[in-house]
Amino acid sequence: MNIQTRTENPGEDRADTLTAKLTECDREAIHHIAAVQSFGGLIAADAQGRVTNASANVADLLGLEDVPAPGTALSAIFAAPALERLTQALASLAEADALERRFGVDLTGAGTTFDCAVHISGGLSIIEFEPHAAHDFADHISMIVPVIAKLEQATSVAALCDTAARLVRQMMGYDRVMVYRFHQDESGEVIAEDLADGQEPFKGLRYPAADIPQQARTLFRRNRFRIIADMDSDAAAIMPALGPDAQPLDLSMSMLRSHSPMHLAYMRNMGVGASLAIAIVRHDRLWGMISCHHRSARLPPYSLRTVAELLSQTFSLMLDRILVARAEQLRERARQLNDQLVLRLAGEVTLADSLPMIEELLRGTIAHDGVSLFVGGDFRASGDTPDEAEFRTIAPLLASTLGDATHASSRLADQIPAAAAFAERAAGALVLPLSRGTRDSLVLWRRPGLHTITWAGDPAKAAAAPGERLQPRASFAAWAETVRGRSDDWTAEECEIAARLRRTLIEVILRMSEEAARESVRAAEKQDLLIAELNHRVRNILGLIRALVSQSAHEALSVPGFAAVLGGRIAALAAAQDNITAKNWGPASLAKLFEAELAPYCDGSLHPRFRLLGDDVLVNPDAYTILALVVHELSTNSAKYGSLSAHAGAVEVRLSRTAFGDLAIAWREAGGPPVSAPLRQGFGSTIITRTIPHNLLGKADVRYNVTGLEADFIVPARFIAGAGRGRIAPRINSAQPPPTESMTDQPAQVLVVEDSIIIALDTEENLKRLGVANVRLESSVTGALAAIAQDPPEFAIIDFNLGGESSEPIAAALREAGVRFVLATGYAEAADEFERMGASAVLRKPYGMTEIERLLINA
């Protein structure tokens, strides 16, 4: 055997060397070849049963005077019984690419029988026929059962392939039958072979992917059977060459389709006179082929070819059964590994410190020379691996370059060039990402080695240089390629075990890693859900605010009045949101809600302005927002028209539970001016009387007694999450009223740093209404620092989060300049952070003129 060698350059891209992305063969329209092999004939007919195309040999095959011209009725060509059988066959076609066969059909009534195949192509009925092997037909049919029985005895892929090669050669009589399996790079390898005496064996040889062009692979998935009866026979042209739509006839599903001159030359260069190929398709992918070669012309009868095709279908079923059984064994091994890992990692030890145990369990499952583990910033390694500095260099690229799934490479430097720095000791990598989009990963390494691939001829001859016409290879002598700088390939079974191991380790990380690491993993996994939930809640609150704007407009007598009413309602919603989010969107204290709403109306005297009685309860978020609006309207109405509008007036609120567990809220006003029912019901009154019944299916009873408003509400028990802070003792609320001090000492110059122009302009307008003469607006750290250096303000309001910038440099500059400032934020937490930055107060968003006024008094 003539062995040639080549050493691959470690920096060379092997895929580019062996296979061009799109060869000339890939572009050839082999299904529009407009000719059939001469051993059979083809007639295409339209829906009216009239000929549109016919092969040039139809007249000779059927004994006609001439080739049927377009427009000829099929009834003028075929005998009535034959035409009826063909029509029934066409009617039986159940789906696209379906094919129906009829054997022993006397097409013309002259006593000569044919084997026929019919299918639909581009709306035309395609009828193909060839002489029937009448004497051997029964023998061919009788082969089916024993052939299937022999295939069913195989228990491994190797045994199945050997059996199939032997059976096909025994049936079909070819000199050589090969079972050819495709690799991931689409090259193929002969894994089983049965051949006549004197034939050189091809078993173990590899064929480049370009030997089977892409469009031929696509055709094989649709039409899995291809025969060439005689490489040197002239094809019979289809007349006319174009169909009724002025396009070539699509022969994708044809059994007689002629073949590309390039392919015929390729086969003749191999010394092949006739061939037969049967595709092996698994899960709609080409798994391999059964390929038959003969040194001279050979045409097995159509009935025998049909038995071979049935054998290939049985082969595919048996192959799937074996592979499924092997996959189940693999899953069982993976389950055992999973159970062992979970059991061994059940203690308090961190995942990083568990590397020796993980490697011990893997040693008998996936062959490797070293392992690296990077979790939460901790690096561990064992065996032949990159050192810590080298790994930290490639760690950020693992997820971004290779993706979030398990990735196998025999030379990682092909995907990540930085890996070339340690390729001499760790070339191949099996990467198991342990969290989405981060550096956390487990990597199994393999040392580089020398590998020899024996090709059937130089694989570089399978591609042509740009602008060159590709010529078929003339040499198929064994051609050995020596590859350096690559590790052994990771098998599909090893990759499957690794994928399952990855899932197990992710589960372990979620269960036992430090809280920060667990939250990082969970945040990545729950991101879509959180975005959807946030979108839902934002839309709800925007819808509610829009309704408040619309309904509040009906009550307003002036623009300032409208702003005050609407601002109060939005502030009530914001306060409710703070209470809810403080508990991670959990139940919040109802007593705290009443205290927050009624606090501004307490004058600080010994006389109790309001009292809370009963047991506090925790209310679910959905109901809490509703109650916030109701309590706000009760409070503002009392301050405008009820008991809180008079110095001696008071409000008493009692919380209790009914016999059914529902929450009862009793609101009682006393000491105010005489009360009468309103002449018309405004939006505020509507909120009080209808919101709880409508949204919560509870009850609301409001009575306008002359001595004071009385209201009773029932909130169903399903909205109550539990007890609050316990019994509420009768007391004067400790909150203070809105400041009424003089504003004569207010600052004359205020700096507002806010990245939202709408909020900034609103704050500027409120400051000017309060008498501030000079307001400067800035939206960035750079602008704010320049303003402070140029002309330090007397007071500043700083947005805590300026988009992608931190406000800390601004706070530091203000502290250094001795300027008092407050931080504005929508966050309900991080009070310690504000204090650390030196802010004198926190201004909760949304805020308005009242909140700003309180801050200015102490400025």
PDB file of C-alpha atoms in Angstrom, residues 345-589:
ATOM      1  CA  LEU A 345     -21.081  16.708  47.973  1.00  0.00           C
ATOM      2  CA  ALA A 346     -23.812  16.697  50.589  1.00  0.00           C
ATOM      3  CA  GLY A 347     -21.526  18.135  53.273  1.00  0.00           C
ATOM      4  CA  GLU A 348     -20.491  21.696  53.962  1.00  0.00           C
ATOM      5  CA  VAL A 349     -17.349  21.583  51.796  1.00  0.00           C
ATOM      6  CA  THR A 350     -17.354  24.006  48.859  1.00  0.00           C
ATOM      7  CA  LEU A 351     -17.427  22.820  45.273  1.00  0.00           C
ATOM      8  CA  ALA A 352     -13.932  24.179  44.624  1.00  0.00           C
ATOM      9  CA  ASP A 353     -12.513  22.122  47.511  1.00  0.00           C
ATOM     10  CA  SER A 354     -14.279  19.039  46.134  1.00  0.00           C
ATOM     11  CA  LEU A 355     -12.123  18.832  42.993  1.00  0.00           C
ATOM     12  CA  PRO A 356     -10.112  15.736  44.107  1.00  0.00           C
ATOM     13  CA  MET A 357     -13.322  13.818  44.726  1.00  0.00           C
ATOM     14  CA  ILE A 358     -14.826  14.935  41.378  1.00  0.00           C
ATOM     15  CA  GLU A 359     -11.695  13.839  39.540  1.00  0.00           C
ATOM     16  CA  GLU A 360     -11.738  10.466  41.307  1.00  0.00           C
ATOM     17  CA  LEU A 361     -15.301   9.814  40.163  1.00  0.00           C
ATOM     18  CA  LEU A 362     -14.553  10.943  36.599  1.00  0.00           C
ATOM     19  CA  ARG A 363     -11.372   8.936  36.187  1.00  0.00           C
ATOM     20  CA  GLY A 364     -13.159   5.737  35.212  1.00  0.00           C
ATOM     21  CA  THR A 365     -15.796   7.490  33.111  1.00  0.00           C
ATOM     22  CA  ILE A 366     -14.121  10.104  30.886  1.00  0.00           C
ATOM     23  CA  ALA A 367     -10.432   9.707  30.016  1.00  0.00           C
ATOM     24  CA  HIS A 368      -8.503  12.918  30.705  1.00  0.00           C
ATOM     25  CA  ASP A 369      -5.033  14.105  31.664  1.00  0.00           C
ATOM     26  CA  GLY A 370      -5.988  17.042  33.855  1.00  0.00           C
ATOM     27  CA  VAL A 371      -8.921  19.010  35.213  1.00  0.00           C
ATOM     28  CA  SER A 372      -9.474  22.681  36.077  1.00  0.00           C
ATOM     29  CA  LEU A 373     -12.311  24.048  38.193  1.00  0.00           C
ATOM     30  CA  PHE A 374     -13.158  27.744  38.407  1.00  0.00           C
ATOM     31  CA  VAL A 375     -16.104  28.669  40.645  1.00  0.00           C
ATOM     32  CA  GLY A 376     -16.900  32.004  42.236  1.00  0.00           C
ATOM     33  CA  GLY A 377     -13.380  33.296  41.602  1.00  0.00           C
ATOM     34  CA  ASP A 378     -11.716  30.218  43.160  1.00  0.00           C
ATOM     35  CA  PHE A 379      -9.342  28.235  40.920  1.00  0.00           C
ATOM     36  CA  ARG A 380      -8.353  24.611  41.440  1.00  0.00           C
ATOM     37  CA  ALA A 381      -6.446  22.310  39.099  1.00  0.00           C
ATOM     38  CA  SER A 382      -4.997  18.826  38.967  1.00  0.00           C
ATOM     39  CA  GLY A 383      -2.803  17.062  36.392  1.00  0.00           C
ATOM     40  CA  ASP A 384      -1.699  18.523  33.055  1.00  0.00           C
ATOM     41  CA  THR A 385      -3.547  21.841  32.877  1.00  0.00           C
ATOM     42  CA  PRO A 386      -2.911  25.533  32.268  1.00  0.00           C
ATOM     43  CA  ASP A 387      -1.675  27.317  35.375  1.00  0.00           C
ATOM     44  CA  GLU A 388      -3.924  29.776  37.198  1.00  0.00           C
ATOM     45  CA  ALA A 389      -2.718  32.862  35.303  1.00  0.00           C
ATOM     46  CA  GLU A 390      -3.148  31.111  31.950  1.00  0.00           C
ATOM     47  CA  PHE A 391      -6.622  29.884  32.859  1.00  0.00           C
ATOM     48  CA  ARG A 392      -7.747  33.296  34.090  1.00  0.00           C
ATOM     49  CA  THR A 393      -6.665  34.675  30.694  1.00  0.00           C
ATOM     50  CA  ILE A 394      -8.989  32.334  28.776  1.00  0.00           C
ATOM     51  CA  ALA A 395     -11.781  32.101  31.375  1.00  0.00           C
ATOM     52  CA  PRO A 396     -13.710  35.177  30.147  1.00  0.00           C
ATOM     53  CA  LEU A 397     -13.631  33.769  26.606  1.00  0.00           C
ATOM     54  CA  LEU A 398     -15.008  30.324  27.401  1.00  0.00           C
ATOM     55  CA  ALA A 399     -18.663  31.364  27.608  1.00  0.00           C
ATOM     56  CA  SER A 400     -18.518  34.258  25.124  1.00  0.00           C
ATOM     57  CA  THR A 401     -16.711  32.231  22.435  1.00  0.00           C
ATOM     58  CA  LEU A 402     -17.923  28.666  23.017  1.00  0.00           C
ATOM     59  CA  GLY A 403     -21.447  29.373  24.309  1.00  0.00           C
ATOM     60  CA  ASP A 404     -23.304  28.188  27.388  1.00  0.00           C
ATOM     61  CA  ALA A 405     -23.454  24.492  26.469  1.00  0.00           C
ATOM     62  CA  THR A 406     -20.891  21.725  26.908  1.00  0.00           C
ATOM     63  CA  HIS A 407     -18.171  22.151  24.261  1.00  0.00           C
ATOM     64  CA  ALA A 408     -15.598  19.599  23.066  1.00  0.00           C
ATOM     65  CA  SER A 409     -12.432  20.505  21.176  1.00  0.00           C
ATOM     66  CA  SER A 410      -9.368  18.487  20.267  1.00  0.00           C
ATOM     67  CA  ARG A 411      -7.407  21.763  19.978  1.00  0.00           C
ATOM     68  CA  LEU A 412      -8.847  24.625  22.011  1.00  0.00           C
ATOM     69  CA  ALA A 413      -6.440  27.091  20.413  1.00  0.00           C
ATOM     70  CA  ASP A 414      -8.493  26.853  17.191  1.00  0.00           C
ATOM     71  CA  GLN A 415     -11.388  28.585  18.989  1.00  0.00           C
ATOM     72  CA  ILE A 416      -9.420  30.566  21.597  1.00  0.00           C
ATOM     73  CA  PRO A 417      -5.962  31.585  20.293  1.00  0.00           C
ATOM     74  CA  ALA A 418      -4.744  32.429  23.818  1.00  0.00           C
ATOM     75  CA  ALA A 419      -4.901  28.691  24.599  1.00  0.00           C
ATOM     76  CA  ALA A 420      -1.854  28.189  22.348  1.00  0.00           C
ATOM     77  CA  ALA A 421       0.294  29.353  25.295  1.00  0.00           C
ATOM     78  CA  PHE A 422      -0.190  26.013  27.055  1.00  0.00           C
ATOM     79  CA  ALA A 423      -1.114  23.770  24.082  1.00  0.00           C
ATOM     80  CA  GLU A 424       2.021  21.621  24.520  1.00  0.00           C
ATOM     81  CA  ARG A 425       0.691  20.208  27.792  1.00  0.00           C
ATOM     82  CA  ALA A 426      -3.091  20.727  27.429  1.00  0.00           C
ATOM     83  CA  ALA A 427      -4.416  20.882  23.869  1.00  0.00           C
ATOM     84  CA  GLY A 428      -7.851  19.262  23.953  1.00  0.00           C
ATOM     85  CA  ALA A 429     -10.600  20.550  26.215  1.00  0.00           C
ATOM     86  CA  LEU A 430     -14.048  19.402  27.273  1.00  0.00           C
ATOM     87  CA  VAL A 431     -15.614  22.575  28.697  1.00  0.00           C
ATOM     88  CA  LEU A 432     -18.549  22.414  31.108  1.00  0.00           C
ATOM     89  CA  PRO A 433     -19.908  25.940  31.782  1.00  0.00           C
ATOM     90  CA  LEU A 434     -21.370  26.034  35.295  1.00  0.00           C
ATOM     91  CA  SER A 435     -23.333  29.265  35.032  1.00  0.00           C
ATOM     92  CA  ARG A 436     -24.721  31.322  32.188  1.00  0.00           C
ATOM     93  CA  GLY A 437     -22.478  34.039  30.829  1.00  0.00           C
ATOM     94  CA  THR A 438     -19.841  33.824  33.596  1.00  0.00           C
ATOM     95  CA  ARG A 439     -16.362  32.350  33.960  1.00  0.00           C
ATOM     96  CA  ASP A 440     -17.424  29.488  36.229  1.00  0.00           C
ATOM     97  CA  SER A 441     -16.558  26.213  34.525  1.00  0.00           C
ATOM     98  CA  LEU A 442     -15.130  22.720  34.865  1.00  0.00           C
ATOM     99  CA  VAL A 443     -12.658  21.825  32.096  1.00  0.00           C
ATOM    100  CA  LEU A 444     -11.216  18.383  31.369  1.00  0.00           C
ATOM    101  CA  TRP A 445      -7.915  18.504  29.483  1.00  0.00           C
ATOM    102  CA  ARG A 446      -6.071  16.109  27.201  1.00  0.00           C
ATOM    103  CA  ARG A 447      -2.423  16.229  26.181  1.00  0.00           C
ATOM    104  CA  PRO A 448      -1.559  16.688  22.484  1.00  0.00           C
ATOM    105  CA  GLY A 449      -0.359  13.672  20.525  1.00  0.00           C
ATOM    106  CA  LEU A 450       0.451  12.340  17.069  1.00  0.00           C
ATOM    107  CA  HIS A 451      -2.611  11.141  15.161  1.00  0.00           C
ATOM    108  CA  THR A 452      -2.768   9.465  11.799  1.00  0.00           C
ATOM    109  CA  ILE A 453      -5.838   9.602   9.559  1.00  0.00           C
ATOM    110  CA  THR A 454      -5.747   7.334   6.513  1.00  0.00           C
ATOM    111  CA  TRP A 455      -7.576   9.025   3.656  1.00  0.00           C
ATOM    112  CA  ALA A 456      -8.624   7.496   0.348  1.00  0.00           C
ATOM    113  CA  GLY A 457      -6.334   9.801  -1.623  1.00  0.00           C
ATOM    114  CA  ASP A 458      -5.158  13.304  -0.780  1.00  0.00           C
ATOM    115  CA  PRO A 459      -8.138  15.104   0.800  1.00  0.00           C
ATOM    116  CA  ALA A 460      -6.823  18.453  -0.419  1.00  0.00           C
ATOM    117  CA  LYS A 461      -7.718  17.353  -3.966  1.00  0.00           C
ATOM    118  CA  ALA A 462     -11.400  17.506  -2.979  1.00  0.00           C
ATOM    119  CA  ALA A 463     -11.368  21.307  -3.232  1.00  0.00           C
ATOM    120  CA  ALA A 464     -10.426  23.686  -6.014  1.00  0.00           C
ATOM    121  CA  ALA A 465      -8.656  27.020  -5.784  1.00  0.00           C
ATOM    122  CA  PRO A 466     -10.829  30.097  -6.463  1.00  0.00           C
ATOM    123  CA  GLY A 467     -11.474  30.397 -10.198  1.00  0.00           C
ATOM    124  CA  GLU A 468     -10.300  26.837 -10.946  1.00  0.00           C
ATOM    125  CA  ARG A 469     -12.569  24.112 -12.253  1.00  0.00           C
ATOM    126  CA  LEU A 470     -12.655  21.249  -9.768  1.00  0.00           C
ATOM    127  CA  GLN A 471     -11.437  17.999 -11.308  1.00  0.00           C
ATOM    128  CA  PRO A 472     -12.411  14.624  -9.817  1.00  0.00           C
ATOM    129  CA  ARG A 473      -9.658  12.894  -7.909  1.00  0.00           C
ATOM    130  CA  ALA A 474      -7.771  10.309  -9.924  1.00  0.00           C
ATOM    131  CA  SER A 475      -5.931   8.724  -7.003  1.00  0.00           C
ATOM    132  CA  PHE A 476      -7.555   6.837  -4.143  1.00  0.00           C
ATOM    133  CA  ALA A 477      -4.400   5.239  -2.770  1.00  0.00           C
ATOM    134  CA  ALA A 478      -4.180   5.272   0.983  1.00  0.00           C
ATOM    135  CA  TRP A 479      -2.902   8.692   2.010  1.00  0.00           C
ATOM    136  CA  ALA A 480      -1.840   9.049   5.648  1.00  0.00           C
ATOM    137  CA  GLU A 481      -2.148  12.432   7.327  1.00  0.00           C
ATOM    138  CA  THR A 482      -0.138  12.900  10.506  1.00  0.00           C
ATOM    139  CA  VAL A 483      -1.689  15.502  12.767  1.00  0.00           C
ATOM    140  CA  ARG A 484       0.311  17.152  15.527  1.00  0.00           C
ATOM    141  CA  GLY A 485      -0.868  19.444  18.287  1.00  0.00           C
ATOM    142  CA  ARG A 486      -4.270  17.800  18.733  1.00  0.00           C
ATOM    143  CA  SER A 487      -5.584  15.553  21.437  1.00  0.00           C
ATOM    144  CA  ASP A 488      -7.714  12.469  20.962  1.00  0.00           C
ATOM    145  CA  ASP A 489     -11.252  13.360  19.944  1.00  0.00           C
ATOM    146  CA  TRP A 490     -13.902  13.389  22.652  1.00  0.00           C
ATOM    147  CA  THR A 491     -16.516  10.764  21.826  1.00  0.00           C
ATOM    148  CA  ALA A 492     -20.237  11.459  21.665  1.00  0.00           C
ATOM    149  CA  GLU A 493     -20.696   9.250  24.740  1.00  0.00           C
ATOM    150  CA  GLU A 494     -18.117  11.257  26.711  1.00  0.00           C
ATOM    151  CA  CYS A 495     -19.776  14.517  25.678  1.00  0.00           C
ATOM    152  CA  GLU A 496     -23.165  13.182  26.806  1.00  0.00           C
ATOM    153  CA  ILE A 497     -21.757  12.159  30.205  1.00  0.00           C
ATOM    154  CA  ALA A 498     -20.126  15.597  30.484  1.00  0.00           C
ATOM    155  CA  ALA A 499     -23.421  17.336  29.700  1.00  0.00           C
ATOM    156  CA  ARG A 500     -25.160  15.352  32.447  1.00  0.00           C
ATOM    157  CA  LEU A 501     -22.275  16.002  34.841  1.00  0.00           C
ATOM    158  CA  ARG A 502     -22.639  19.704  34.087  1.00  0.00           C
ATOM    159  CA  ARG A 503     -26.303  19.650  35.035  1.00  0.00           C
ATOM    160  CA  THR A 504     -25.463  17.844  38.273  1.00  0.00           C
ATOM    161  CA  LEU A 505     -22.740  20.337  39.195  1.00  0.00           C
ATOM    162  CA  ILE A 506     -25.060  23.255  38.473  1.00  0.00           C
ATOM    163  CA  GLU A 507     -27.595  21.684  40.849  1.00  0.00           C
ATOM    164  CA  VAL A 508     -24.863  21.317  43.475  1.00  0.00           C
ATOM    165  CA  ILE A 509     -23.801  24.951  43.012  1.00  0.00           C
ATOM    166  CA  LEU A 510     -27.368  26.122  43.470  1.00  0.00           C
ATOM    167  CA  ARG A 511     -27.736  24.044  46.610  1.00  0.00           C
ATOM    168  CA  MET A 512     -24.435  24.388  48.466  1.00  0.00           C
ATOM    169  CA  SER A 513     -22.348  27.309  47.154  1.00  0.00           C
ATOM    170  CA  GLU A 514     -22.057  30.568  49.017  1.00  0.00           C
ATOM    171  CA  GLU A 515     -25.088  32.831  48.804  1.00  0.00           C
ATOM    172  CA  ALA A 516     -23.535  35.274  46.371  1.00  0.00           C
ATOM    173  CA  ALA A 517     -22.607  32.514  43.940  1.00  0.00           C
ATOM    174  CA  ARG A 518     -26.044  30.926  44.194  1.00  0.00           C
ATOM    175  CA  GLU A 519     -27.787  34.232  43.583  1.00  0.00           C
ATOM    176  CA  SER A 520     -25.603  34.866  40.528  1.00  0.00           C
ATOM    177  CA  VAL A 521     -26.608  31.544  39.011  1.00  0.00           C
ATOM    178  CA  ARG A 522     -30.271  31.931  39.871  1.00  0.00           C
ATOM    179  CA  ALA A 523     -30.373  35.489  38.565  1.00  0.00           C
ATOM    180  CA  ALA A 524     -29.152  34.298  35.170  1.00  0.00           C
ATOM    181  CA  GLU A 525     -31.668  31.471  35.054  1.00  0.00           C
ATOM    182  CA  LYS A 526     -34.615  33.622  36.214  1.00  0.00           C
ATOM    183  CA  GLN A 527     -33.829  36.699  34.132  1.00  0.00           C
ATOM    184  CA  ASP A 528     -36.560  36.175  31.561  1.00  0.00           C
ATOM    185  CA  LEU A 529     -39.160  35.494  34.251  1.00  0.00           C
ATOM    186  CA  LEU A 530     -38.177  38.588  36.239  1.00  0.00           C
ATOM    187  CA  ILE A 531     -38.299  40.798  33.149  1.00  0.00           C
ATOM    188  CA  ALA A 532     -41.752  39.507  32.284  1.00  0.00           C
ATOM    189  CA  GLU A 533     -42.974  40.043  35.864  1.00  0.00           C
ATOM    190  CA  LEU A 534     -41.443  43.533  35.988  1.00  0.00           C
ATOM    191  CA  ASN A 535     -43.063  44.393  32.673  1.00  0.00           C
ATOM    192  CA  HIS A 536     -46.422  43.187  34.026  1.00  0.00           C
ATOM    193  CA  ARG A 537     -46.142  45.229  37.224  1.00  0.00           C
ATOM    194  CA  VAL A 538     -44.901  48.364  35.470  1.00  0.00           C
ATOM    195  CA  ARG A 539     -47.774  48.179  33.004  1.00  0.00           C
ATOM    196  CA  ASN A 540     -50.228  47.754  35.884  1.00  0.00           C
ATOM    197  CA  ILE A 541     -48.900  50.721  37.834  1.00  0.00           C
ATOM    198  CA  LEU A 542     -48.747  52.881  34.672  1.00  0.00           C
ATOM    199  CA  GLY A 543     -52.324  51.942  33.919  1.00  0.00           C
ATOM    200  CA  LEU A 544     -53.336  52.858  37.452  1.00  0.00           C
ATOM    201  CA  ILE A 545     -51.526  56.217  37.276  1.00  0.00           C
ATOM    202  CA  ARG A 546     -53.126  56.968  33.922  1.00  0.00           C
ATOM    203  CA  ALA A 547     -56.554  56.320  35.446  1.00  0.00           C
ATOM    204  CA  LEU A 548     -55.691  58.533  38.443  1.00  0.00           C
ATOM    205  CA  VAL A 549     -54.668  61.360  36.095  1.00  0.00           C
ATOM    206  CA  SER A 550     -57.863  61.045  34.095  1.00  0.00           C
ATOM    207  CA  GLN A 551     -60.213  60.815  37.066  1.00  0.00           C
ATOM    208  CA  SER A 552     -58.432  63.459  39.176  1.00  0.00           C
ATOM    209  CA  ALA A 553     -58.820  65.992  36.370  1.00  0.00           C
ATOM    210  CA  HIS A 554     -62.599  66.037  36.940  1.00  0.00           C
ATOM    211  CA  GLU A 555     -62.116  67.274  40.549  1.00  0.00           C
ATOM    212  CA  ALA A 556     -59.539  69.977  39.850  1.00  0.00           C
ATOM    213  CA  LEU A 557     -60.570  73.615  39.914  1.00  0.00           C
ATOM    214  CA  SER A 558     -57.077  74.802  38.991  1.00  0.00           C
ATOM    215  CA  VAL A 559     -53.807  73.436  37.670  1.00  0.00           C
ATOM    216  CA  PRO A 560     -52.077  73.693  41.071  1.00  0.00           C
ATOM    217  CA  GLY A 561     -55.061  72.017  42.674  1.00  0.00           C
ATOM    218  CA  PHE A 562     -54.949  69.219  40.117  1.00  0.00           C
ATOM    219  CA  ALA A 563     -51.204  68.757  40.710  1.00  0.00           C
ATOM    220  CA  ALA A 564     -51.730  68.634  44.482  1.00  0.00           C
ATOM    221  CA  VAL A 565     -54.547  66.059  44.312  1.00  0.00           C
ATOM    222  CA  LEU A 566     -52.750  63.863  41.793  1.00  0.00           C
ATOM    223  CA  GLY A 567     -49.416  64.212  43.581  1.00  0.00           C
ATOM    224  CA  GLY A 568     -50.951  63.071  46.850  1.00  0.00           C
ATOM    225  CA  ARG A 569     -52.469  59.979  45.270  1.00  0.00           C
ATOM    226  CA  ILE A 570     -49.263  59.027  43.493  1.00  0.00           C
ATOM    227  CA  ALA A 571     -47.322  59.584  46.729  1.00  0.00           C
ATOM    228  CA  ALA A 572     -49.703  57.195  48.484  1.00  0.00           C
ATOM    229  CA  LEU A 573     -48.994  54.569  45.840  1.00  0.00           C
ATOM    230  CA  ALA A 574     -45.252  55.165  46.173  1.00  0.00           C
ATOM    231  CA  ALA A 575     -45.397  54.766  49.963  1.00  0.00           C
ATOM    232  CA  ALA A 576     -47.305  51.516  49.543  1.00  0.00           C
ATOM    233  CA  GLN A 577     -44.730  50.298  47.042  1.00  0.00           C
ATOM    234  CA  ASP A 578     -41.932  51.107  49.524  1.00  0.00           C
ATOM    235  CA  ASN A 579     -43.612  49.045  52.234  1.00  0.00           C
ATOM    236  CA  ILE A 580     -44.171  46.125  49.837  1.00  0.00           C
ATOM    237  CA  THR A 581     -40.710  46.110  48.279  1.00  0.00           C
ATOM    238  CA  ALA A 582     -39.075  46.426  51.691  1.00  0.00           C
ATOM    239  CA  LYS A 583     -40.274  42.835  52.182  1.00  0.00           C
ATOM    240  CA  ASN A 584     -39.191  41.700  48.675  1.00  0.00           C
ATOM    241  CA  TRP A 585     -42.680  42.192  47.294  1.00  0.00           C
ATOM    242  CA  GLY A 586     -44.151  40.500  50.330  1.00  0.00           C
ATOM    243  CA  PRO A 587     -46.960  41.270  52.763  1.00  0.00           C
ATOM    244  CA  ALA A 588     -46.669  44.601  54.578  1.00  0.00           C
ATOM    245  CA  SER A 589     -47.955  46.091  57.857  1.00  0.00           C
TER     246      SER A 589
END
